[in-house]
Structures are given as C-alpha cells and as structure tokens.
Amino acid sequence: MIRIAFFDTRSYDRETFGKYISDDIEISFFEGKLNIKTIEVVRNHDAVCVFVNDEVNEEVINKLYEYGVRIVALRCAGYNNVDLKAAFKKVHVVHVPAYSPYAVAEHAMALLLTSIRRIHKAYNRTREFNFSLDGLTGFNLEGKTVGVVGTGKIGRIFMDICKGFKMNVIAYDKYPIEGSDINYVSLDELFEKSDIISLHCPFTEETKHMINTESIKKMKKGVVIINTSRGALIDTEALLNGLKERKVGAACLDVYEEEEDVFFTDRSGHILDDDLLARLISMPNVIVTSHQAFLTREALENIAQTTIENLKSFFNNEPQIKNELCYKCGEINNCKRKRKEKCF
Ligand code: NAI
C-alpha cells in the first residue's frame, strides 16, 4: 500500500486522482500547500504529491526524510520550487515533463486573441446590452512578428499555431535545436523586432526578470507580452511602468511572481493586499488568468496517469524511476542511470 499525502488540492485534482485510489494506493487530499508549517501531516505517508506553489525547500526536505518519505512527486513540469540539491541523496523527485504542451500553447494564443481583439471588453459590454464598438479596434496577427523565448515543447507548438496565423516567427533559446528550421535570433534582436513576445523558457537564476526596464526599453512601442511560463521571468514593476508609459501595448499573464498566496483560491470576498497585482488587473490592456494554462481535461488525465506511474516505478523497485529529476548528472529529463547505478 502506497500512502500519498497530496497537497494544494483542488476539486479537479480529487476528481482525476481519486480514480486511482485502490487497495494499493491511498491518497490523503490536503487543501493547504506543503511548507514547513504544514509538514506535520506528512507523518505516516510514504510519498508526497505537490504542485507549483508548494515549498519543497531544504528544511522541508529534511523533515520529509526524517518522516521516512523518500519520494516527492510533482504533478507539474516546472520544478523551481524544489531544492534538488538538498533532495540529492535524501529524497527522489519525479515530475510530469509533458502532460499537454498543447494546453499551455493554446492558452497563450487564447490570451493573445482575447487581448488584441478586446474580447474581454466586448463580452462584458454585450452582457449589459451595450453593443457599441468604440474602443474595441484590434489588429491583425497576420504579418506580425512574434518572438518566442524558449523553443521547447510548448514554445514549438506555440510557434506552429502562430505560423497558422501567417505570422513571422523568430525565436531565442539558450540551447537552440541544431539543424532545425527555427529562425533563431539573439535575445536583443528578438526584443527589438517583435510585435508580440511569448515566454516559454523555465525560471532559473539566469531567466529571472529577463523582462525588465532595460529589455522593455529595447522593445517596439505597443509590444504585447505573453507569459504562461513562470511569473518571475518578468519584473512586475518594470512591466507596470512600461504599460503606464504606453511602451508595452498589452500584457497577457497566466503567471505572476507573487502568485503563491493569491492564485488558485477564491479571493473575491477579500481586499487584495498585493498592490502591483491589483494595479495590473485594473488595466484594460492586461489580462490575468490564475495559472490556468494547463487546465484541460486531457492535461489533467495525463498528469494523474504519469504521476501515479512515476510513483509506482519507485515503489515497485523498477530499474529506472520514471521521470526522475537528477541533481547530480544534470540530465534532468533523460537521466540514463539505472537504479543500481544511481547517483544517490
Ligand atoms: P521545455 O523544457 O520543453 O522547454 C524549455 C525551453 O527553454 C528549452 O528549449 C530550453 O533550452 C529553453 N531555455 C532554458 N534556459 C533558457 C534561457 N536561459 N533562455 C532561453 N531559453 C532557455 O519546457 P516546456 O514544457 O516547453 O515548458 C516551458 C515552461 O512552461 C516551463 O518551464 C514551465 O515553467 C511553464 N509551464 C507553465 C504551465 C502553466 O500552466 N502556465 C504548465 C506547464 C509548463
């Protein structure tokens, strides 16, 4: 019997993961996030399952180890909230590298179309029988230049979608795909030439605040910035200034640097303490969704299936733990080592 402590649970998690509860798998669903304050509930569990905003830092990892937990299963692709170095030799970390890159790429395009065709404004107007078109003028995507930062799974699908709109696609990636037909340019050139910029690279020390005052200065007036990746890729104050100065034409944000305490919960009855977020949301040319890009039926099914397979591969002592993140060999998604030759 595998006993899994499941954190930051929402109704859709209970629905999809609930199907896997059996004689072999017991799941305790907790609504709260995993952090040092909530860790006590992990006692008597064999594994923990976490999402993007749970805090799996060194302190938490040491406690997990003390409580006998030897595996953390991320039910997401990004793992910047896990201290892999601290986990090394203590706790195995698995993730879901690709559950539906289409879900995220399609959401990025949904945000872009909503923004530039003012669908969010039009929807509110017609609900009140206001059929005026004043202020709703948009622009065509056809012929516009889109700059894609990060040409991994999601970035490449987003590029294909853009090509379907007959856009001119340029891209930057720190690790460009050799021999591909992707039109790679330098990051500066991408900032200078793009009418629309979409971020699809991971959050790392290097990518932190890649959209900042300096980079915004290099951009075209009226640029549309889309972020479905991680909030901290953007310096929010710099973005706000860019919007206020009319340099940035619009922002489409599915992620936000300080989203941990706000996103995924109904805060409608509360005063929003985060002034930056409140200011962003108040702007007519900013669309914020609360880390929703992954949320499709297909993605949820894939996430649940892969997470359970990852856990089973560990508990069934399979020669290779599926989708393990390896700190030591650095081969994050393709660690070749077998269990018997493991780094741990
Ligand atoms: P991926 O690993 O397939 O692609 C990431 C790409 O970024 C790679 O090509 C890599 O070479 C590139 N990269 C790495 N460092 C870079 C740098 N310094 N500058 C430019 N490019 C760099 O990842 P995938 O699946 O395409 O996901 C991209 C990001 O999307 C994830 O890191 C995650 O943060 C985010 N995401 C957001 C979701 C949401 O619901 N909003 C859901 C899933 C992922």
Coordinates of C-alpha atoms and ligand atoms in Angstrom, one line a residue:
M1 CA 0.0 0.0 0.0
I2 CA 1.4 3.4 -1.0
R3 CA 0.1 6.3 1.1
I4 CA 0.3 9.6 -0.6
A5 CA -0.1 13.0 1.0
F6 CA -1.5 15.2 -1.7
F7 CA -1.0 19.0 -1.2
D8 CA -2.7 22.1 -2.7
T9 CA -5.7 20.0 -3.7
R10 CA -8.5 21.4 -5.9
S11 CA -11.8 19.7 -6.9
Y12 CA -10.4 18.7 -10.3
D13 CA -7.4 17.0 -8.6
R14 CA -9.7 15.0 -6.4
E15 CA -11.7 14.0 -9.4
T16 CA -8.9 12.8 -11.6
F17 CA -6.6 11.4 -8.9
G18 CA -9.5 9.9 -7.0
K19 CA -9.9 7.3 -9.8
Y20 CA -6.6 5.8 -8.8
I21 CA -7.5 5.1 -5.2
S22 CA -7.4 1.4 -4.7
D23 CA -6.2 -1.4 -2.4
D24 CA -2.7 -0.4 -3.4
I25 CA -3.0 3.4 -3.3
E26 CA -4.3 5.5 -0.5
I27 CA -4.4 9.3 -1.0
S28 CA -4.9 11.9 1.7
F29 CA -6.0 15.1 0.0
F30 CA -5.0 18.3 1.8
E31 CA -6.2 21.7 0.6
G32 CA -3.2 23.6 2.1
K33 CA 0.2 23.9 0.5
L34 CA 3.2 21.9 1.6
N35 CA 5.6 24.0 3.6
I36 CA 7.4 23.8 6.9
K37 CA 4.3 24.8 8.8
T38 CA 2.1 22.1 7.3
I39 CA 4.6 19.3 7.1
E40 CA 3.4 17.5 10.2
V41 CA 0.5 15.9 8.3
V42 CA 3.0 14.0 6.2
R43 CA 3.7 11.6 9.0
N44 CA 2.5 8.1 8.2
H45 CA 2.7 8.7 4.5
D46 CA 5.1 7.2 2.0
A47 CA 5.1 9.9 -0.6
V48 CA 4.1 13.4 -1.2
C49 CA 2.5 14.9 -4.3
V50 CA 2.9 18.6 -4.8
F51 CA 2.1 21.4 -7.3
V52 CA 3.8 24.6 -8.5
N53 CA 3.5 26.6 -5.3
D54 CA 4.3 24.1 -2.6
E55 CA 7.6 24.9 -0.9
V56 CA 10.0 21.9 -1.1
N57 CA 13.0 23.7 0.3
E58 CA 15.9 22.3 2.3
E59 CA 14.0 22.5 5.6
V60 CA 11.0 20.7 4.2
I61 CA 13.2 18.0 2.6
N62 CA 15.0 17.3 5.8
K63 CA 11.7 16.8 7.6
L64 CA 10.4 14.6 4.8
Y65 CA 13.5 12.5 5.2
E66 CA 13.0 12.4 8.9
Y67 CA 9.4 11.2 8.5
G68 CA 10.6 8.4 6.2
V69 CA 9.3 9.9 2.9
R70 CA 11.7 9.1 0.1
I71 CA 9.9 10.4 -2.9
V72 CA 8.3 13.8 -3.9
A73 CA 6.0 13.6 -7.0
L74 CA 5.5 16.9 -8.7
R75 CA 2.3 16.9 -10.6
C76 CA 3.6 19.6 -13.0
A77 CA 6.5 20.1 -15.3
G78 CA 8.3 23.1 -13.6
Y79 CA 10.4 22.3 -10.6
N80 CA 11.8 25.6 -9.5
N81 CA 10.0 25.2 -6.1
V82 CA 12.1 22.1 -5.3
D83 CA 15.6 22.3 -3.9
L84 CA 17.1 19.5 -6.0
K85 CA 20.5 19.9 -4.4
A86 CA 19.0 19.5 -0.9
A87 CA 17.0 16.5 -2.1
F88 CA 20.1 14.8 -3.5
K89 CA 20.8 11.6 -1.6
K90 CA 17.7 12.0 0.5
V91 CA 14.5 12.2 -1.4
H92 CA 13.8 11.2 -5.1
V93 CA 12.0 13.9 -7.1
V94 CA 9.8 13.0 -10.1
H95 CA 7.8 15.3 -12.3
V96 CA 5.5 15.2 -15.3
P97 CA 7.7 16.6 -18.1
A98 CA 4.9 16.9 -20.7
Y99 CA 1.3 16.4 -19.9
S100 CA -0.1 18.6 -22.6
P101 CA 2.1 21.2 -24.1
Y102 CA -0.9 21.9 -26.4
A103 CA -3.0 23.0 -23.4
V104 CA -0.4 25.8 -22.5
A105 CA 0.4 26.9 -26.0
E106 CA -3.3 27.1 -26.9
H107 CA -4.0 29.1 -23.8
A108 CA -1.2 31.5 -24.7
M109 CA -2.9 32.1 -28.1
A110 CA -6.3 32.4 -26.4
L111 CA -4.9 35.2 -24.2
L112 CA -3.3 36.9 -27.2
L113 CA -6.5 36.8 -29.3
T114 CA -8.7 37.9 -26.3
S115 CA -6.3 40.8 -25.7
I116 CA -5.8 42.2 -29.1
R117 CA -9.4 41.7 -30.3
R118 CA -10.7 43.1 -26.9
I119 CA -12.9 40.0 -26.4
H120 CA -12.8 40.6 -22.6
K121 CA -14.3 44.1 -23.1
A122 CA -16.8 43.0 -25.7
Y123 CA -18.1 40.2 -23.6
N124 CA -18.8 42.5 -20.6
R125 CA -20.5 45.0 -22.9
T126 CA -22.9 42.8 -24.7
R127 CA -23.9 41.1 -21.4
E128 CA -25.2 44.6 -20.5
F129 CA -26.8 45.1 -23.9
N130 CA -24.1 47.6 -24.8
F131 CA -23.5 47.0 -28.4
S132 CA -21.1 49.9 -29.0
L133 CA -17.8 49.2 -30.8
D134 CA -16.0 52.3 -29.6
G135 CA -12.5 51.4 -28.3
L136 CA -12.6 47.8 -29.5
T137 CA -10.4 48.2 -32.5
G138 CA -7.8 45.5 -32.6
F139 CA -5.1 44.5 -35.1
N140 CA -4.4 41.5 -37.4
L141 CA -1.9 38.9 -36.4
E142 CA -1.2 38.1 -40.0
G143 CA 2.2 39.5 -40.9
K144 CA 3.1 40.5 -37.4
T145 CA 6.4 39.3 -35.8
V146 CA 6.2 37.1 -32.8
G147 CA 9.3 36.4 -30.7
V148 CA 9.2 33.1 -28.8
V149 CA 11.6 32.7 -25.9
G150 CA 12.3 29.1 -25.3
T151 CA 11.8 26.6 -28.1
G152 CA 11.0 23.5 -26.0
K153 CA 7.8 21.5 -26.2
I154 CA 5.4 24.4 -25.5
G155 CA 7.3 27.1 -27.4
R156 CA 7.4 25.0 -30.6
I157 CA 3.7 24.3 -30.5
F158 CA 3.0 28.0 -29.9
M159 CA 5.2 28.7 -32.9
D160 CA 3.3 26.3 -35.1
I161 CA 0.0 27.9 -34.0
C162 CA 1.4 31.4 -34.9
K163 CA 2.5 30.1 -38.3
G164 CA -1.1 29.1 -38.9
F165 CA -2.0 32.7 -38.4
K166 CA 0.6 33.6 -41.0
M167 CA 2.8 35.4 -38.5
N168 CA 6.5 35.9 -38.9
V169 CA 8.1 33.7 -36.2
I170 CA 11.5 34.4 -34.6
A171 CA 12.9 32.7 -31.5
Y172 CA 15.6 32.7 -28.9
D173 CA 16.8 29.7 -26.9
K174 CA 19.9 29.3 -24.8
Y175 CA 20.2 25.8 -26.3
P176 CA 19.0 26.1 -29.9
I177 CA 17.9 23.0 -31.6
E178 CA 20.7 22.2 -34.1
G179 CA 19.6 21.6 -37.7
S180 CA 16.0 22.8 -37.1
D181 CA 14.3 25.3 -39.4
I182 CA 13.6 27.6 -36.4
N183 CA 14.6 31.2 -37.2
Y184 CA 16.8 31.8 -34.1
V185 CA 17.9 35.4 -33.3
S186 CA 19.7 36.9 -30.3
L187 CA 17.6 37.9 -27.3
D188 CA 18.2 41.6 -28.0
E189 CA 17.2 41.2 -31.7
L190 CA 14.0 39.4 -30.5
F191 CA 13.2 42.2 -28.1
E192 CA 13.8 44.8 -30.9
K193 CA 11.9 43.1 -33.7
S194 CA 8.9 41.5 -32.1
D195 CA 5.3 42.9 -32.1
I196 CA 4.4 40.1 -29.7
I197 CA 6.8 38.3 -27.2
S198 CA 5.8 35.0 -25.7
L199 CA 7.8 33.4 -22.9
H200 CA 8.2 29.6 -22.8
C201 CA 11.5 29.1 -21.0
P202 CA 11.9 27.8 -17.5
F203 CA 12.5 30.0 -14.5
T204 CA 16.2 29.9 -13.5
E205 CA 18.6 32.4 -11.9
E206 CA 19.5 33.4 -15.4
T207 CA 16.0 33.9 -16.7
K208 CA 14.8 35.7 -13.6
H209 CA 13.4 39.2 -14.6
M210 CA 14.5 38.7 -18.2
I211 CA 11.7 41.2 -18.9
N212 CA 12.9 44.3 -17.0
T213 CA 13.3 48.0 -17.5
E214 CA 16.3 47.6 -19.8
S215 CA 14.8 44.9 -22.0
I216 CA 11.5 46.8 -22.2
K217 CA 13.5 49.8 -23.5
K218 CA 14.7 47.7 -26.4
M219 CA 11.2 46.6 -27.4
K220 CA 8.8 48.1 -30.0
K221 CA 6.3 50.6 -28.8
G222 CA 3.0 48.7 -28.4
V223 CA 4.6 45.3 -27.9
V224 CA 2.3 42.6 -26.4
I225 CA 3.9 40.4 -23.8
I226 CA 2.6 37.0 -23.0
N227 CA 3.8 35.0 -20.0
T228 CA 2.4 31.5 -19.5
S229 CA 5.7 30.2 -18.1
R230 CA 6.7 31.5 -14.6
G231 CA 5.9 34.8 -13.1
A232 CA 9.4 35.7 -12.0
L233 CA 10.6 35.9 -15.7
I234 CA 9.0 39.4 -15.5
D235 CA 10.0 42.2 -13.2
T236 CA 6.4 43.3 -12.5
E237 CA 7.2 46.9 -11.5
A238 CA 9.1 47.3 -14.8
L239 CA 6.2 45.9 -16.7
L240 CA 3.8 48.2 -14.9
N241 CA 5.9 51.2 -15.8
G242 CA 6.1 50.0 -19.4
L243 CA 2.3 49.8 -19.5
K244 CA 1.9 53.2 -17.9
E245 CA 4.3 54.8 -20.3
R246 CA 2.3 53.2 -23.2
K247 CA 5.5 51.4 -24.3
V248 CA 4.0 48.0 -23.6
G249 CA 0.7 47.8 -25.5
A250 CA -0.7 44.8 -23.6
A251 CA 0.2 42.0 -21.2
C252 CA -1.3 38.6 -21.1
L253 CA -0.3 36.9 -17.9
D254 CA -1.1 33.4 -16.7
V255 CA 1.6 33.5 -14.1
Y256 CA 2.7 36.2 -11.6
E257 CA 5.8 36.5 -9.5
E258 CA 3.9 36.6 -6.2
E259 CA 1.2 34.3 -7.2
E260 CA 1.6 31.8 -4.3
D261 CA -0.7 33.5 -1.9
V262 CA -3.3 34.6 -4.3
F263 CA -3.8 32.2 -7.3
F264 CA -5.9 29.1 -7.2
T265 CA -8.2 30.4 -4.5
D266 CA -11.4 32.5 -4.4
R267 CA -10.3 35.9 -3.0
S268 CA -13.4 37.7 -4.2
G269 CA -14.6 38.5 -0.7
H270 CA -11.2 39.9 0.3
I271 CA -9.2 43.1 -0.2
L272 CA -6.3 42.3 -2.4
D273 CA -3.2 43.2 -0.5
D274 CA -0.9 42.9 -3.5
D275 CA -0.9 46.5 -5.0
L276 CA 1.1 45.5 -8.0
L277 CA -1.3 42.8 -9.0
A278 CA -4.3 45.0 -8.2
R279 CA -2.9 47.7 -10.5
L280 CA -2.2 45.2 -13.3
I281 CA -5.7 43.8 -13.1
S282 CA -7.2 47.3 -13.2
M283 CA -5.6 48.0 -16.6
P284 CA -7.8 47.5 -19.6
N285 CA -4.9 46.1 -21.6
V286 CA -3.8 43.5 -19.1
I287 CA -5.4 40.0 -18.9
V288 CA -4.6 37.9 -15.9
T289 CA -5.6 34.2 -15.6
S290 CA -4.5 32.4 -12.4
H291 CA -2.1 29.8 -13.7
Q292 CA -4.8 28.2 -15.7
A293 CA -2.9 27.3 -18.9
F294 CA -2.5 23.7 -18.1
L295 CA -6.2 23.2 -17.1
T296 CA -7.7 21.0 -19.8
R297 CA -9.4 17.6 -19.3
E298 CA -6.6 15.9 -21.4
A299 CA -3.8 17.5 -19.4
L300 CA -5.4 16.5 -16.1
E301 CA -5.8 12.9 -17.2
N302 CA -2.2 12.8 -18.4
I303 CA -0.9 14.4 -15.2
A304 CA -2.7 11.9 -13.0
Q305 CA -1.6 8.9 -15.0
T306 CA 2.0 9.9 -15.3
T307 CA 2.3 10.9 -11.6
I308 CA 0.9 7.5 -10.5
E309 CA 3.2 5.7 -12.9
N310 CA 6.2 7.7 -11.6
L311 CA 5.3 6.7 -8.0
K312 CA 4.7 3.0 -8.9
S313 CA 8.0 2.8 -10.7
F314 CA 9.7 3.8 -7.4
F315 CA 7.7 1.7 -5.1
N316 CA 7.8 -1.4 -7.5
N317 CA 11.6 -1.1 -7.5
E318 CA 11.7 -0.8 -11.2
P319 CA 15.3 -0.5 -12.6
Q320 CA 14.7 3.1 -13.5
I321 CA 12.4 5.6 -11.7
K322 CA 10.2 7.2 -14.3
N323 CA 10.7 11.0 -14.9
E324 CA 13.1 11.4 -12.1
L325 CA 14.9 14.8 -11.8
C326 CA 18.6 14.2 -11.3
Y327 CA 20.6 16.8 -9.5
K328 CA 23.9 15.0 -9.9
C329 CA 24.1 14.1 -13.6
G330 CA 22.2 17.1 -14.8
E331 CA 20.3 15.1 -17.3
I332 CA 17.0 16.4 -16.0
N333 CA 14.6 14.6 -18.2
N334 CA 16.8 11.9 -19.7
C335 CA 18.9 10.7 -16.8
K336 CA 20.3 7.5 -18.2
R337 CA 21.4 5.9 -14.9
K338 CA 19.7 2.8 -13.6
R339 CA 18.6 2.3 -10.1
K340 CA 21.6 0.1 -9.3
E341 CA 24.0 2.7 -10.7
K342 CA 22.1 5.6 -9.1
C343 CA 23.7 8.9 -8.1
F344 CA 22.0 8.6 -4.7
Ligands
NAI1 P1 10.9 22.5 -22.2 O1 11.9 22.1 -21.2 O2 10.4 21.6 -23.2 O3 11.4 23.8 -22.9 C1 12.1 24.9 -22.3 C2 13.0 25.5 -23.3 O4 13.6 26.7 -22.6 C3 14.1 24.6 -23.7 O5 14.2 24.6 -25.1 C4 15.4 25.3 -23.1 O6 16.5 25.1 -23.9 C5 14.9 26.7 -23.0 N1 15.7 27.5 -22.1 C6 16.4 27.1 -21.0 N2 17.1 28.1 -20.4 C7 16.8 29.2 -21.2 C8 17.3 30.5 -21.2 N3 18.1 31.0 -20.3 N4 16.9 31.4 -22.2 C9 16.1 30.9 -23.2 N5 15.6 29.6 -23.3 C10 16.0 28.8 -22.3 O7 9.7 23.1 -21.3 P2 8.1 23.3 -21.7 O8 7.4 22.0 -21.4 O9 8.1 23.9 -23.1 O10 7.7 24.3 -20.6 C11 8.1 25.7 -20.6 C12 7.7 26.3 -19.3 O11 6.3 26.5 -19.3 C13 8.1 25.5 -18.1 O12 9.4 25.8 -17.6 C14 7.0 25.9 -17.1 O13 7.6 26.9 -16.3 C15 5.9 26.5 -17.9 N6 4.6 25.8 -17.8 C16 3.5 26.6 -17.4 C17 2.3 25.9 -17.3 C18 1.1 26.7 -16.9 O14 0.0 26.1 -16.6 N7 1.1 28.0 -17.0 C19 2.2 24.5 -17.4 C20 3.4 23.8 -17.9 C21 4.6 24.5 -18.0

